[in-house]
Coordinates of C-alpha atoms in Angstrom, one line a residue:
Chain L
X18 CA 7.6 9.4 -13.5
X19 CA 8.3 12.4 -10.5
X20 CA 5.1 11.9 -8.3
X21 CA 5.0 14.6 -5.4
X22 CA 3.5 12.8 -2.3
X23 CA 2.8 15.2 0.4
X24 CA 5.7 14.9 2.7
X25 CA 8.0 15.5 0.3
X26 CA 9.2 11.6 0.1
X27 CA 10.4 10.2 -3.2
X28 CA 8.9 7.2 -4.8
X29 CA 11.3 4.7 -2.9
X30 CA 12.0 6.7 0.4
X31 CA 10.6 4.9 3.8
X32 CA 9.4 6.8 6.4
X33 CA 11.6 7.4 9.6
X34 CA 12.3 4.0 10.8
X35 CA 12.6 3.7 15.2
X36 CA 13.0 0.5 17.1
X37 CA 13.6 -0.5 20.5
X38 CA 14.1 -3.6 21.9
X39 CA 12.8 -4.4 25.7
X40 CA 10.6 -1.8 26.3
X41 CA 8.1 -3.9 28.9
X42 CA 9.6 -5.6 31.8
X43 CA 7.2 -8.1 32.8
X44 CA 7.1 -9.6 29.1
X45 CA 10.0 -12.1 27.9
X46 CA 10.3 -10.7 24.8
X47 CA 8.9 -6.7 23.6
X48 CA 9.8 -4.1 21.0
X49 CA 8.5 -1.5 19.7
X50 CA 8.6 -0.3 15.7
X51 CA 7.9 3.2 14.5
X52 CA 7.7 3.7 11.1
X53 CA 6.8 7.4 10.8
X54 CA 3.6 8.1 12.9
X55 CA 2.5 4.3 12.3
X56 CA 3.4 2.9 15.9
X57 CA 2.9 -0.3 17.3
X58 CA 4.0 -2.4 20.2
X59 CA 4.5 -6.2 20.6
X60 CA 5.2 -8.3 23.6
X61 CA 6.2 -12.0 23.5
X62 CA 5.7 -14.3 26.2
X63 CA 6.9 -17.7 26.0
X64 CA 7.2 -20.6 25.0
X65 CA 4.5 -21.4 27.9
X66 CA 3.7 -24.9 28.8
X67 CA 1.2 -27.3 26.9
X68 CA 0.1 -26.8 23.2
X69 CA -3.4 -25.1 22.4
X70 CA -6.8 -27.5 21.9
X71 CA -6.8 -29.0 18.4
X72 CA -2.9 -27.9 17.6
X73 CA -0.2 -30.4 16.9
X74 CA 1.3 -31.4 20.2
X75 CA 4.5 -32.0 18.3
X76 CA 5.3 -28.5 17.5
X77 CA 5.7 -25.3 19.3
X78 CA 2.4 -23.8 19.0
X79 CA 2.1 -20.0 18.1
X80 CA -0.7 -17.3 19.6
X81 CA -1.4 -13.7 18.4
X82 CA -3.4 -11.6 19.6
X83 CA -4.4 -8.2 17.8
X84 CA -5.4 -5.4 20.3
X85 CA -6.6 -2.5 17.7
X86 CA -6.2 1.3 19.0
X87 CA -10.2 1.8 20.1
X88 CA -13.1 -0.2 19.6
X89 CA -13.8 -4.3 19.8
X90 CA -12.0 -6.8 18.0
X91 CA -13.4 -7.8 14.9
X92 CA -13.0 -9.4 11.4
X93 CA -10.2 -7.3 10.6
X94 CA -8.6 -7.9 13.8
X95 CA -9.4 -11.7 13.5
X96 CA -7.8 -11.7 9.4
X97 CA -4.3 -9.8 11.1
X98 CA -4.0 -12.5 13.8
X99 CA -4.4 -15.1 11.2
X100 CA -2.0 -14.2 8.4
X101 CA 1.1 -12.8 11.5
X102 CA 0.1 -16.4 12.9
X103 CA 1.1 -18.1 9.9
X104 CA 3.8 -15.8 9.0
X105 CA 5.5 -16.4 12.6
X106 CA 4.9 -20.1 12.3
X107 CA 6.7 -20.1 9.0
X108 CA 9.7 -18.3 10.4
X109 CA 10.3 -20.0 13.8
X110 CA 11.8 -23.2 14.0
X111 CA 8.7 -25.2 15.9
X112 CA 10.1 -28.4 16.1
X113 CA 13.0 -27.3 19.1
X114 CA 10.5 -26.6 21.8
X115 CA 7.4 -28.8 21.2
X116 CA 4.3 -29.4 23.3
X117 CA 4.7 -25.6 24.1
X118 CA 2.9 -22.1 23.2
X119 CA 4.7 -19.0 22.3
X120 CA 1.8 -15.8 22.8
X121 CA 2.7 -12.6 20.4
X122 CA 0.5 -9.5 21.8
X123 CA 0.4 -6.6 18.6
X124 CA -0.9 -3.4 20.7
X125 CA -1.7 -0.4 18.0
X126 CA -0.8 2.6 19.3
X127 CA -1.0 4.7 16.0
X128 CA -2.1 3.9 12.8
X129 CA -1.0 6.0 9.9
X130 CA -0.8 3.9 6.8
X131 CA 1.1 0.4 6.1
X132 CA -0.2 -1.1 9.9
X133 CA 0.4 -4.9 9.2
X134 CA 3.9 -4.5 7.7
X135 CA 4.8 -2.4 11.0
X136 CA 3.6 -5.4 13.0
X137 CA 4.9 -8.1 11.8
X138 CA 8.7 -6.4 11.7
X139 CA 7.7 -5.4 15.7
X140 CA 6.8 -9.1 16.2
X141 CA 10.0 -10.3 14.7
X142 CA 11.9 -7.7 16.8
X143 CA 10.0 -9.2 20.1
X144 CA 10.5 -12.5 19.2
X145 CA 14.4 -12.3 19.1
X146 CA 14.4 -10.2 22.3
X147 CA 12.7 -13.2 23.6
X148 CA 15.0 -15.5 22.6
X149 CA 12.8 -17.7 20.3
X150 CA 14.7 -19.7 18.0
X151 CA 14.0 -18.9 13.9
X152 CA 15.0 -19.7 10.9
X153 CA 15.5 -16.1 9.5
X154 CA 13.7 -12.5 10.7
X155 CA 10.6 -11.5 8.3
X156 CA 10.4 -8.1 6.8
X157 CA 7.9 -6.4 5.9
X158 CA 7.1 -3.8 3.3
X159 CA 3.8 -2.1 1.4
X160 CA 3.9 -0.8 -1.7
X161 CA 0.6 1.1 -3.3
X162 CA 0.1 0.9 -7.0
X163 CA -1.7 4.7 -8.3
X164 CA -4.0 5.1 -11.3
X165 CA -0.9 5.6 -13.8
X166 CA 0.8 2.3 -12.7
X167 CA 3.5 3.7 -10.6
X168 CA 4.6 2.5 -7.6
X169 CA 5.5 4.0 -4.1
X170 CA 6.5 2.3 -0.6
X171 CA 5.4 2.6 2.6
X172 CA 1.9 5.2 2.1
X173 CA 0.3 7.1 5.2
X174 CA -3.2 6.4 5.5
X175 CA -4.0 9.3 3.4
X176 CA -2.0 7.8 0.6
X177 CA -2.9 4.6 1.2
X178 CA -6.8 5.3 1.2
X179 CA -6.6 7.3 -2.4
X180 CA -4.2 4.9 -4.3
X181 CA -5.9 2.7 -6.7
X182 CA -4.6 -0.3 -4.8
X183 CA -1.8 -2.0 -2.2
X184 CA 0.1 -4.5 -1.2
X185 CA 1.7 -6.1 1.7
X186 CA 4.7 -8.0 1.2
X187 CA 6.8 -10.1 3.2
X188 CA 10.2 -11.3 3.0
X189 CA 13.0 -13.2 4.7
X190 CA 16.2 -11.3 5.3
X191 CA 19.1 -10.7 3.6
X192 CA 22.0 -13.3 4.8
X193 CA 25.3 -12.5 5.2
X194 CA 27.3 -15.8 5.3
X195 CA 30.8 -17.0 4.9
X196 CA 29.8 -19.7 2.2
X197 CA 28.6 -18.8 -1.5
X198 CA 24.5 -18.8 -1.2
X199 CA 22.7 -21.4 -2.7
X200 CA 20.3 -20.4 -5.1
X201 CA 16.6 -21.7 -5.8
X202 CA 15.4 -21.6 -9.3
X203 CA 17.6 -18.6 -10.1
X204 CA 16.7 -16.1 -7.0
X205 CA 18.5 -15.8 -4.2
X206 CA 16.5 -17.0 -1.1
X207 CA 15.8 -13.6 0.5
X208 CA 13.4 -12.9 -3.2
X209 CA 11.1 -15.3 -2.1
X210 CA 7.8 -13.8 -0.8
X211 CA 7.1 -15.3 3.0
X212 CA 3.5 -13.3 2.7
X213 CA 1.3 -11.5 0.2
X214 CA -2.0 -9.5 0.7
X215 CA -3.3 -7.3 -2.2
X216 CA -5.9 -5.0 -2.0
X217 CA -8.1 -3.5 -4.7
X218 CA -7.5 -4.6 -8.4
X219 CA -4.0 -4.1 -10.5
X220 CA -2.7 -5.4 -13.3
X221 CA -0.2 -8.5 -12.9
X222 CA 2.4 -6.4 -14.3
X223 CA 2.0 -4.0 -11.8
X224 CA 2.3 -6.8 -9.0
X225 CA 5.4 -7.7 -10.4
X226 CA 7.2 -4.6 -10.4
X227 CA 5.4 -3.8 -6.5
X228 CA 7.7 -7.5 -6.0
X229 CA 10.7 -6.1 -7.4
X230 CA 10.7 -2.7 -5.4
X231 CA 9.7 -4.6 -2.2
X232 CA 13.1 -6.5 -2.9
X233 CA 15.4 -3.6 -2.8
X234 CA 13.6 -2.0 0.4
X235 CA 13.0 -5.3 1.8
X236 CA 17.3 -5.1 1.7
X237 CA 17.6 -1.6 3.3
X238 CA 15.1 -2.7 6.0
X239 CA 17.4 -5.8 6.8
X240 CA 20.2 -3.8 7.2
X241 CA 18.3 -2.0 9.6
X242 CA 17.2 -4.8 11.8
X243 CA 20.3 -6.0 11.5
X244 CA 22.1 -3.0 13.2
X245 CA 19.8 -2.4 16.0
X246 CA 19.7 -6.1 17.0
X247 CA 23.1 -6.0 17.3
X248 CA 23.2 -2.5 19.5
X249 CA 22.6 -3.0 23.4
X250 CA 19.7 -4.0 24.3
X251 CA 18.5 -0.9 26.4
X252 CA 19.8 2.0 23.7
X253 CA 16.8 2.5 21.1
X254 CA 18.3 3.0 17.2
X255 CA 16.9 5.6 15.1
X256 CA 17.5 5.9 11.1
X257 CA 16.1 7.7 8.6
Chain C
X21 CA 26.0 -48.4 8.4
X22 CA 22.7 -46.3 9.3
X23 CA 19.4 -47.3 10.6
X24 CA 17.0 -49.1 8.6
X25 CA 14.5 -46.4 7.4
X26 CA 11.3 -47.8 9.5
X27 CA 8.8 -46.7 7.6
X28 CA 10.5 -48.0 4.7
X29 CA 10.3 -51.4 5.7
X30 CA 6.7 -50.9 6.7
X31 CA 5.7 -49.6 3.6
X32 CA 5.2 -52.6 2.5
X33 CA 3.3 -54.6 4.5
X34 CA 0.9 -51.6 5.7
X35 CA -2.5 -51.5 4.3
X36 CA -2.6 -48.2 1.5
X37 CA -4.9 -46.5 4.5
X38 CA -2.9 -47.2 7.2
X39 CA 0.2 -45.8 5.4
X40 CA -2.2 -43.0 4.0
X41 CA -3.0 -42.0 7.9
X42 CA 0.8 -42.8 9.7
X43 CA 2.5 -41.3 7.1
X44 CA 0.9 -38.6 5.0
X45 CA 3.4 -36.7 3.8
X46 CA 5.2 -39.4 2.3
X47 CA 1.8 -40.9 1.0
X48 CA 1.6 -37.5 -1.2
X49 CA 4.8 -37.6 -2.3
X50 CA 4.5 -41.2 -3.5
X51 CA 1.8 -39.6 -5.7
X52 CA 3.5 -35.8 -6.8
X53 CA 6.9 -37.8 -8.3
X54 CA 4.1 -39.8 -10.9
X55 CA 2.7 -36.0 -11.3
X56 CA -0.3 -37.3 -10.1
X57 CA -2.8 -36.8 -7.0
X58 CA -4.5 -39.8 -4.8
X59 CA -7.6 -38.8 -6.4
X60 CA -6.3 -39.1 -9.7
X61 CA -6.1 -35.7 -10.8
X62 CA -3.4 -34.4 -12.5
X63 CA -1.3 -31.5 -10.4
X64 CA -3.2 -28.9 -12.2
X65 CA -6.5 -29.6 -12.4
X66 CA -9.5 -28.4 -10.1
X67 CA -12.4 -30.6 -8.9
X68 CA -15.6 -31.3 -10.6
X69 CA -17.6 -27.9 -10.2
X70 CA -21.1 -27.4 -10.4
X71 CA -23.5 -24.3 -9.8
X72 CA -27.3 -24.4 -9.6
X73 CA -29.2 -20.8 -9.3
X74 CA -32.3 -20.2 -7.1
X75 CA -31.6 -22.4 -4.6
X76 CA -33.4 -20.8 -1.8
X77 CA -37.0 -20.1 -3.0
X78 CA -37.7 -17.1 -0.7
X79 CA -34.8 -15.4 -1.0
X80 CA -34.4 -12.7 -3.8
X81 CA -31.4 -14.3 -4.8
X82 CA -29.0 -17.4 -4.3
X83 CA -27.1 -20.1 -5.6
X84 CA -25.8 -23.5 -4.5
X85 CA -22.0 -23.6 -5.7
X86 CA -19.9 -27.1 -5.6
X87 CA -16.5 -27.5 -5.9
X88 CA -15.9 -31.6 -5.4
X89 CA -17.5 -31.9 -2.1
X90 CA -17.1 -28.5 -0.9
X91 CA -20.6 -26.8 -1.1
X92 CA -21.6 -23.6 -0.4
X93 CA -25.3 -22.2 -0.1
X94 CA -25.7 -18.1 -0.7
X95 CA -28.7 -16.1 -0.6
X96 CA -29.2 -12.1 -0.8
X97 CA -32.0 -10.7 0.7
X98 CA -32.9 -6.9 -0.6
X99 CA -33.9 -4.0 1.8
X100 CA -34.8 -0.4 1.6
X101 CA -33.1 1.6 4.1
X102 CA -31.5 5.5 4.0
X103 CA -28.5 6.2 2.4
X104 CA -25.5 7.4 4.5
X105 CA -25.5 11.7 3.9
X106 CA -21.9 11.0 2.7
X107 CA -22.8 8.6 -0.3
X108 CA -26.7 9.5 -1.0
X109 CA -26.5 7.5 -4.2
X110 CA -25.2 4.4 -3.5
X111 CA -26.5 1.6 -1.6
X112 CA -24.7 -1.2 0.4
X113 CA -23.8 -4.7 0.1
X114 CA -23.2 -6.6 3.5
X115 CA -21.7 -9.8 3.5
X116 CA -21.3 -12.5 6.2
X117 CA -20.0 -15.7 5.8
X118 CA -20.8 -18.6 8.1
X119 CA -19.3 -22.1 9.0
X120 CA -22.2 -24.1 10.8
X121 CA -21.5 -27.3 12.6
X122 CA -22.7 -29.5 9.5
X123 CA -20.2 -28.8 7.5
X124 CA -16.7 -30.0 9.1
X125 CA -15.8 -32.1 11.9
X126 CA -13.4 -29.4 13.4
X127 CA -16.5 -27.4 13.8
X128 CA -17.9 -27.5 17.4
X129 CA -21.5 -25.3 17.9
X130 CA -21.0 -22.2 20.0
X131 CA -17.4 -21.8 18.9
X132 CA -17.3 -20.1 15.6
X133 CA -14.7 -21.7 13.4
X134 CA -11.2 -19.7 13.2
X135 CA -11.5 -19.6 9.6
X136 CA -15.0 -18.1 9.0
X137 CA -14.4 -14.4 9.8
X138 CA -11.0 -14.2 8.0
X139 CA -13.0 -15.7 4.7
X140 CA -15.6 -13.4 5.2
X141 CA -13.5 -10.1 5.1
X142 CA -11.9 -11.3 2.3
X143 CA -14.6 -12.2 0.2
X144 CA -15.9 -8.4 1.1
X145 CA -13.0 -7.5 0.7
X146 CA -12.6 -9.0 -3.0
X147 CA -16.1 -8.4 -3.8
X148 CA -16.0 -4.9 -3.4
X149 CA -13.2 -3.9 -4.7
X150 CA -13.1 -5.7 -8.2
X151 CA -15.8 -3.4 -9.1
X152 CA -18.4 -6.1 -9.9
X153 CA -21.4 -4.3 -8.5
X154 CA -21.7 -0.5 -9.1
X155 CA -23.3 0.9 -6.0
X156 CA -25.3 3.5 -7.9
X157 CA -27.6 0.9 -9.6
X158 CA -29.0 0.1 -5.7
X159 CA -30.5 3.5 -5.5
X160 CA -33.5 4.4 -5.4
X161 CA -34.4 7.5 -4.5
X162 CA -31.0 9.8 -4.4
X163 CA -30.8 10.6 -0.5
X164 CA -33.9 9.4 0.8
X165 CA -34.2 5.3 0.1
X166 CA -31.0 3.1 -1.5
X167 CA -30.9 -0.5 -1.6
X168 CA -29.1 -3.2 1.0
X169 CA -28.2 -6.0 0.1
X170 CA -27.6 -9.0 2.6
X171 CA -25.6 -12.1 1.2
X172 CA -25.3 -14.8 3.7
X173 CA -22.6 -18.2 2.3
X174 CA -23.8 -20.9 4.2
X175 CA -20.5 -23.8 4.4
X176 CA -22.6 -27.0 4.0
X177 CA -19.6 -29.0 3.6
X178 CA -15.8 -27.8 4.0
X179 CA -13.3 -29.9 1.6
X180 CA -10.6 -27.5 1.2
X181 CA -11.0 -24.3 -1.2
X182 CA -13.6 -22.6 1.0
X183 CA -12.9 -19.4 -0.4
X184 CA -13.2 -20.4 -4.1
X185 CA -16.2 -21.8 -3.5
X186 CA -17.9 -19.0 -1.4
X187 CA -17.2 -16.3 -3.9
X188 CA -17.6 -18.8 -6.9
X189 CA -21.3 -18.9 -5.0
X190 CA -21.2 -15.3 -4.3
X191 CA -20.7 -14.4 -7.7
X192 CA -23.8 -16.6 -9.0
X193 CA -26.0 -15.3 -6.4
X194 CA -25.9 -11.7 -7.4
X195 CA -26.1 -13.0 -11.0
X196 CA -29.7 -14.7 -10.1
X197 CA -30.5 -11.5 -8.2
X198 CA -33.7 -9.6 -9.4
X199 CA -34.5 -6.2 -7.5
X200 CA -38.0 -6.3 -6.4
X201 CA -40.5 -3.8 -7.5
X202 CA -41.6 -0.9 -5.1
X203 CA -43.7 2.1 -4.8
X204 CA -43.5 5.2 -2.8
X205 CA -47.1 4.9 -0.5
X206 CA -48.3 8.0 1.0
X207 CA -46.3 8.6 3.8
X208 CA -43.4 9.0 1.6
X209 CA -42.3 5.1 2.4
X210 CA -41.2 2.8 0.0
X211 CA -43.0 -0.1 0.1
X212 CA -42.7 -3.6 -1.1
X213 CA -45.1 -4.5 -4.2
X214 CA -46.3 -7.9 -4.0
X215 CA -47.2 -10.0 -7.1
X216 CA -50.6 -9.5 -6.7
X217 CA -50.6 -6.0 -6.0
X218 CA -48.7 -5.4 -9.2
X219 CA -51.4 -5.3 -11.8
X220 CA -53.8 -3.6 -9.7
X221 CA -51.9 -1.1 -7.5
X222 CA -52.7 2.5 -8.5
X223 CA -49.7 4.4 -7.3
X224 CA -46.8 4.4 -9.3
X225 CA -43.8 2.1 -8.9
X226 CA -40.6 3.9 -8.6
X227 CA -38.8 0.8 -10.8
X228 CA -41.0 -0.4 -13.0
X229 CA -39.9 -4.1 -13.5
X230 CA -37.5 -6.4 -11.5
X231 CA -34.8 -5.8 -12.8
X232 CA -31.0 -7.4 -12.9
X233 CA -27.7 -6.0 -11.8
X234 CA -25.3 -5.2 -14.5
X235 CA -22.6 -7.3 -13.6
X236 CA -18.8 -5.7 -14.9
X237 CA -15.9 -7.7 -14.1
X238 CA -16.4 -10.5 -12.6
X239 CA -14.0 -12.3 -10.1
X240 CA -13.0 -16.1 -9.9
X241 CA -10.3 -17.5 -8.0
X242 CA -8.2 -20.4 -7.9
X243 CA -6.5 -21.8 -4.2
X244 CA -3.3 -23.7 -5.3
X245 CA -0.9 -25.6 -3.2
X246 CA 3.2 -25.0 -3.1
X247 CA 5.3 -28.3 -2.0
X248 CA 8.5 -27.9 -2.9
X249 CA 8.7 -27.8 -6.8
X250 CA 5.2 -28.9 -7.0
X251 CA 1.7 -26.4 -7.5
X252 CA -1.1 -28.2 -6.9
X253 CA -4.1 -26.4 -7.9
X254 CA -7.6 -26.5 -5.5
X255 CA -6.4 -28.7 -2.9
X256 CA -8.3 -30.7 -0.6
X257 CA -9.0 -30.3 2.6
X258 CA -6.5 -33.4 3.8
X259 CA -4.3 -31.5 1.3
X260 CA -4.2 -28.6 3.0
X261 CA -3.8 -29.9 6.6
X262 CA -0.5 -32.1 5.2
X263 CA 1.1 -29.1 2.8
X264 CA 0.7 -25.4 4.5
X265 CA 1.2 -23.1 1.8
X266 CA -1.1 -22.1 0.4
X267 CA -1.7 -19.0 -2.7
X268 CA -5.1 -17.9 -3.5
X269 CA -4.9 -15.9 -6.8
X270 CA -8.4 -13.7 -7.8
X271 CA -8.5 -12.9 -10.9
X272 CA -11.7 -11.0 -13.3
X273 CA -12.5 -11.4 -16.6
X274 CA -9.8 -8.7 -17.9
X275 CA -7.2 -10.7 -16.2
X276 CA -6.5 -7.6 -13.6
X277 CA -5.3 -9.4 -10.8
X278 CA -8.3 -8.6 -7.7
X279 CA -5.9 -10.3 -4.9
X280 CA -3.0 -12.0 -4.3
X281 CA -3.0 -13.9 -1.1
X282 CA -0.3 -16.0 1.0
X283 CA -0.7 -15.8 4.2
X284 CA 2.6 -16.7 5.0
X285 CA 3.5 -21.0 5.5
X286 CA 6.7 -22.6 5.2
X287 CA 7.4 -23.1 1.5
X288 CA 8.8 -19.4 0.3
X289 CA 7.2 -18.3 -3.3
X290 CA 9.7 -17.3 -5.9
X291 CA 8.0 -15.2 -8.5
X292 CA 8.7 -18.1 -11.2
X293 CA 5.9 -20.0 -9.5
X294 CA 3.6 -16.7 -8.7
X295 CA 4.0 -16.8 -12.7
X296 CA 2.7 -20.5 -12.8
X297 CA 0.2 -19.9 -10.4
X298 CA -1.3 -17.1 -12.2
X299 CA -1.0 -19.2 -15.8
X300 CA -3.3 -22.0 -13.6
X301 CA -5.5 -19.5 -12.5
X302 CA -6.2 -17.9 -15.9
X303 CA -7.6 -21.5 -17.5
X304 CA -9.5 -22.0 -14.6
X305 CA -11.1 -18.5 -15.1
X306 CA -12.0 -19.2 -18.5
X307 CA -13.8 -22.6 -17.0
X308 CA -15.7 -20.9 -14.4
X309 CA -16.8 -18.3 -16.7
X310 CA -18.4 -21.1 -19.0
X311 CA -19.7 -23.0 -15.8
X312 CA -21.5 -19.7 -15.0
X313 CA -23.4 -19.2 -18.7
X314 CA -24.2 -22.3 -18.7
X315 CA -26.4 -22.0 -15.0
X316 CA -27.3 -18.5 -16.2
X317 CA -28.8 -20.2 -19.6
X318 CA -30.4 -23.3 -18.0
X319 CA -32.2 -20.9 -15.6
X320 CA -33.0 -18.0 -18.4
X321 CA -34.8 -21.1 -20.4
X322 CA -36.9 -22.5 -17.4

């Protein structure tokens, strides 16, 4: 099914990706992540000294805090923290540096559509320029689901507010190793969804096939990260 | 040669509660290769669930909703107020869930708990968008008075699954609801009719009886647990502090899936056990919807 969205994207095409890596000086770690006009900046500092009240000394303990564009914190704000908490937590290795806190900062500077996906791949970004050990980088993806049951990634707000509903999907990057991957029931491990959050009511078919197009973006977005974590530092990367 | 595995050697001459607290992980798993929980549930089975309607006497709604020993208290309280000039026929629901000190130990008064705001924008969240309530039924008059509706979930006891529970509770509320009756007085205000004042008022009542909401598509969910090759369906609240990961699937009556939600934890979800998850979720659906008649019944014949 053609479906004309209004800056002339297809179905599957991503918005102008931009990331830089150590944009902040005083921070240990900070990127940014531009995914069309939907801008954000993160800023890692850590790991600090001495675990948070009522966390387990025996990990590194992780700390987000949401700074929205205008206005107060609130339940929103509070739900983002939460889930990019537990996303982080899953992907960093917590038992290297224990006793210790590692604070993530997520300043919005624009929001056009797809806001948590663009935060959580600026807070992987960060956390690599900061050197925090992890397992494997998260990446993040939306795809909206429209009255007819067709599927299309990475909506502006506009698109995002009109579709029927959304979701936000999270998965671990594509590997490139020397060895033959194992696999887990079947799928390779980069299938596996690290983070889920549906809005408004689809079918389950629907949020099967939103899974299987998050897979193949979820790859081109790895290949991404992967080449402008591996550019200098200081030079920003741009692709479209 | 290696060493002697230390807790293997302990295990036993430790007390079952002394290996349940050093060793917790390895307690469960004990349990999960038998396919079988320390409460003697089988993997796939929720608690014991219960739901009694008018719970609060004053309120013009609400429902006491139990899930083993997680209980949850919700009450909606109707007001007249002015529609927004953007929406002049629809009222507004507002819902706020809170986490008093009584019901967990984690819970310390003048620090809101970290996991009451994030249940409460998802259970707006989920109750507004599956469509359950129609806006349009809570107007009164088109642009001048509209219905609010305030439910408050009070926590009294927090064992794991607090969102099922709160939007298992949610969901009865709104089904005891009955819209009071009111009449426009002569300044053009809407005014609450009291039971007396119903037989002998002489101005006309804009709705003539209390009435119900027509409830469409109703949403029940189901928490579940992933360890390893293991779903364990509405886990406790020592369950949940021992095995991270956790999926809370909503689902209505026309099996349209409301929300999917994993907020991320170490175990990685492959969609063969999304698929198992949902299969759970869909029996436990049919249960709640049977729990629900059956309060809705016991109240109808009272």
């Amino acid at each position: 099914m053609e479906v004309d969205r209004e800056d002339g994207r297809t179905q599957n095409q991503l918005r102008p990706l931009a990331c830089s890596r150590n944009v902040l000086h005083r921070a240990h770690g900070s990127a940014s992540w531009y995914q069309g006009d939907t801008k954000v900046l993160a800023a890692v500092y850590g790991p600090k000294a001495g675990a948070r009240k009522n966390e387990n000394p025996e990990k590194a303990c992780i700390e987000v805090i949401w700074k929205p564009k205008t206005g107060q914190t609130g339940k929103l704000e509070k739900e983002y923290e939460m889930i990019l908490k537990r996303t982080l937590q899953s992907i960093c290795i917590l038992t290297v540096n224990p006793n210790t806190t590692t604070s993530i900062i997520i300043q919005v500077v624009n929001d056009d559509g797809a806001l948590l996906p663009c935060a959580i791949n600026a807070a992987c970004v960060a956390l690599v320029d900061a050197g925090i050990p992890m397992k494997h980088l998260a990446v993040a993806i939306c795809c909206c689901v429209a009255k007819s049951g067709y599927v299309i990634l990475d909506p502006t707000k506009l698109e995002e507010q009109k579709m029927k509903s959304f979701a936000y999907l999270v998965f671990p990057n594509s590997v490139h190793s020397v060895l033959p991957e194992g696999s887990v029931q079947g799928e390779p491990m980069e299938h596996g969804i690290v983070t889920s959050v549906t809005h408004g009511i689809m079918s389950v078919d629907d949020y099967f096939y939103c899974l299987e197009r998050g897979r193949a973006a979820s790859a081109k977005l790895s290949d991404f990260l992967r080449r402008s974590l591996q550019q200098h530092p200081t030079d920003s990367s741009k692709a479209g | 040669m290696g060493l002697p595995n230390a807790s293997g050697d302990l295990s036993t001459e430790v007390e079952v509660d002394a290996f349940r607290r050093l060793f917790p992980l390895r307690f469960y798993e004990k349990h999960l290769s038998e396919s079988i929980r320390p409460d003697a549930r089988p993997l796939g089975r929720a608690r014991d669930t219960t739901i009694a309607l008018g719970a609060v006497a004053s309120a013009n709604g609400s429902a006491l909703a139990k899930i083993g020993s997680t209980t949850m208290l919700a009450a909606i309280k109707m007001e007249v107020m002015t529609p927004s000039t953007e929406t002049p026929d629809e009222g507004c629901v507002a819902i706020d869930f809170h986490m008093p000190p009584i019901c967990s130990p984690i819970v310390r008064p003048g620090r809101p708990a970290e996991a009451a705001p994030v249940v409460s924008k998802q259970l707006s969240d989920t109750i507004l968008s599956s469509g359950m309530i129609s806006l349009k039924e809570l107007c009164l008059v088109s642009g001048k008075a509209a219905w609010m509706a305030y439910l408050d979930i009070y926590c009294l006891d927090a064992d794991g699954a607090l969102f099922d529970t709160a939007l298992l509770s949610a969901v009865a509320a709104f089904s005891h609801l009955e819209i009071p009756v009111v009449s426009l007085n002569d300044d053009g205000k809407i005014v609450l009719l009291s039971e007396e004042q119903e037989g002998m008022s002489e101005r006309e009542p804009v709705n003539r009886e209390k009435r119900k909401l027509t409830l469409c598509s109703i949403p029940f969910s189901l928490t579940c647990i992933l360890h390893k090759n293991y779903i364990l369906a509405d886990p406790t609240a020592e369950e949940e502090s021992i095995m991270e990961t956790l999926v809370t699937i909503v689902l209505d009556s026309s099996s349209q899936l409301v929300s999917l939600y994993k907020p991320g934890g170490p175990v990685l979800a492959y969609t063969s056990a999304i698929q198992d998850c949902i299969a759970i979720t869909r029996q436990r659906v049919k249960e709640l919807q049977k729990i629900l008649e059956e309060a809705i019944s016991v109240m109808e014949v009272d």
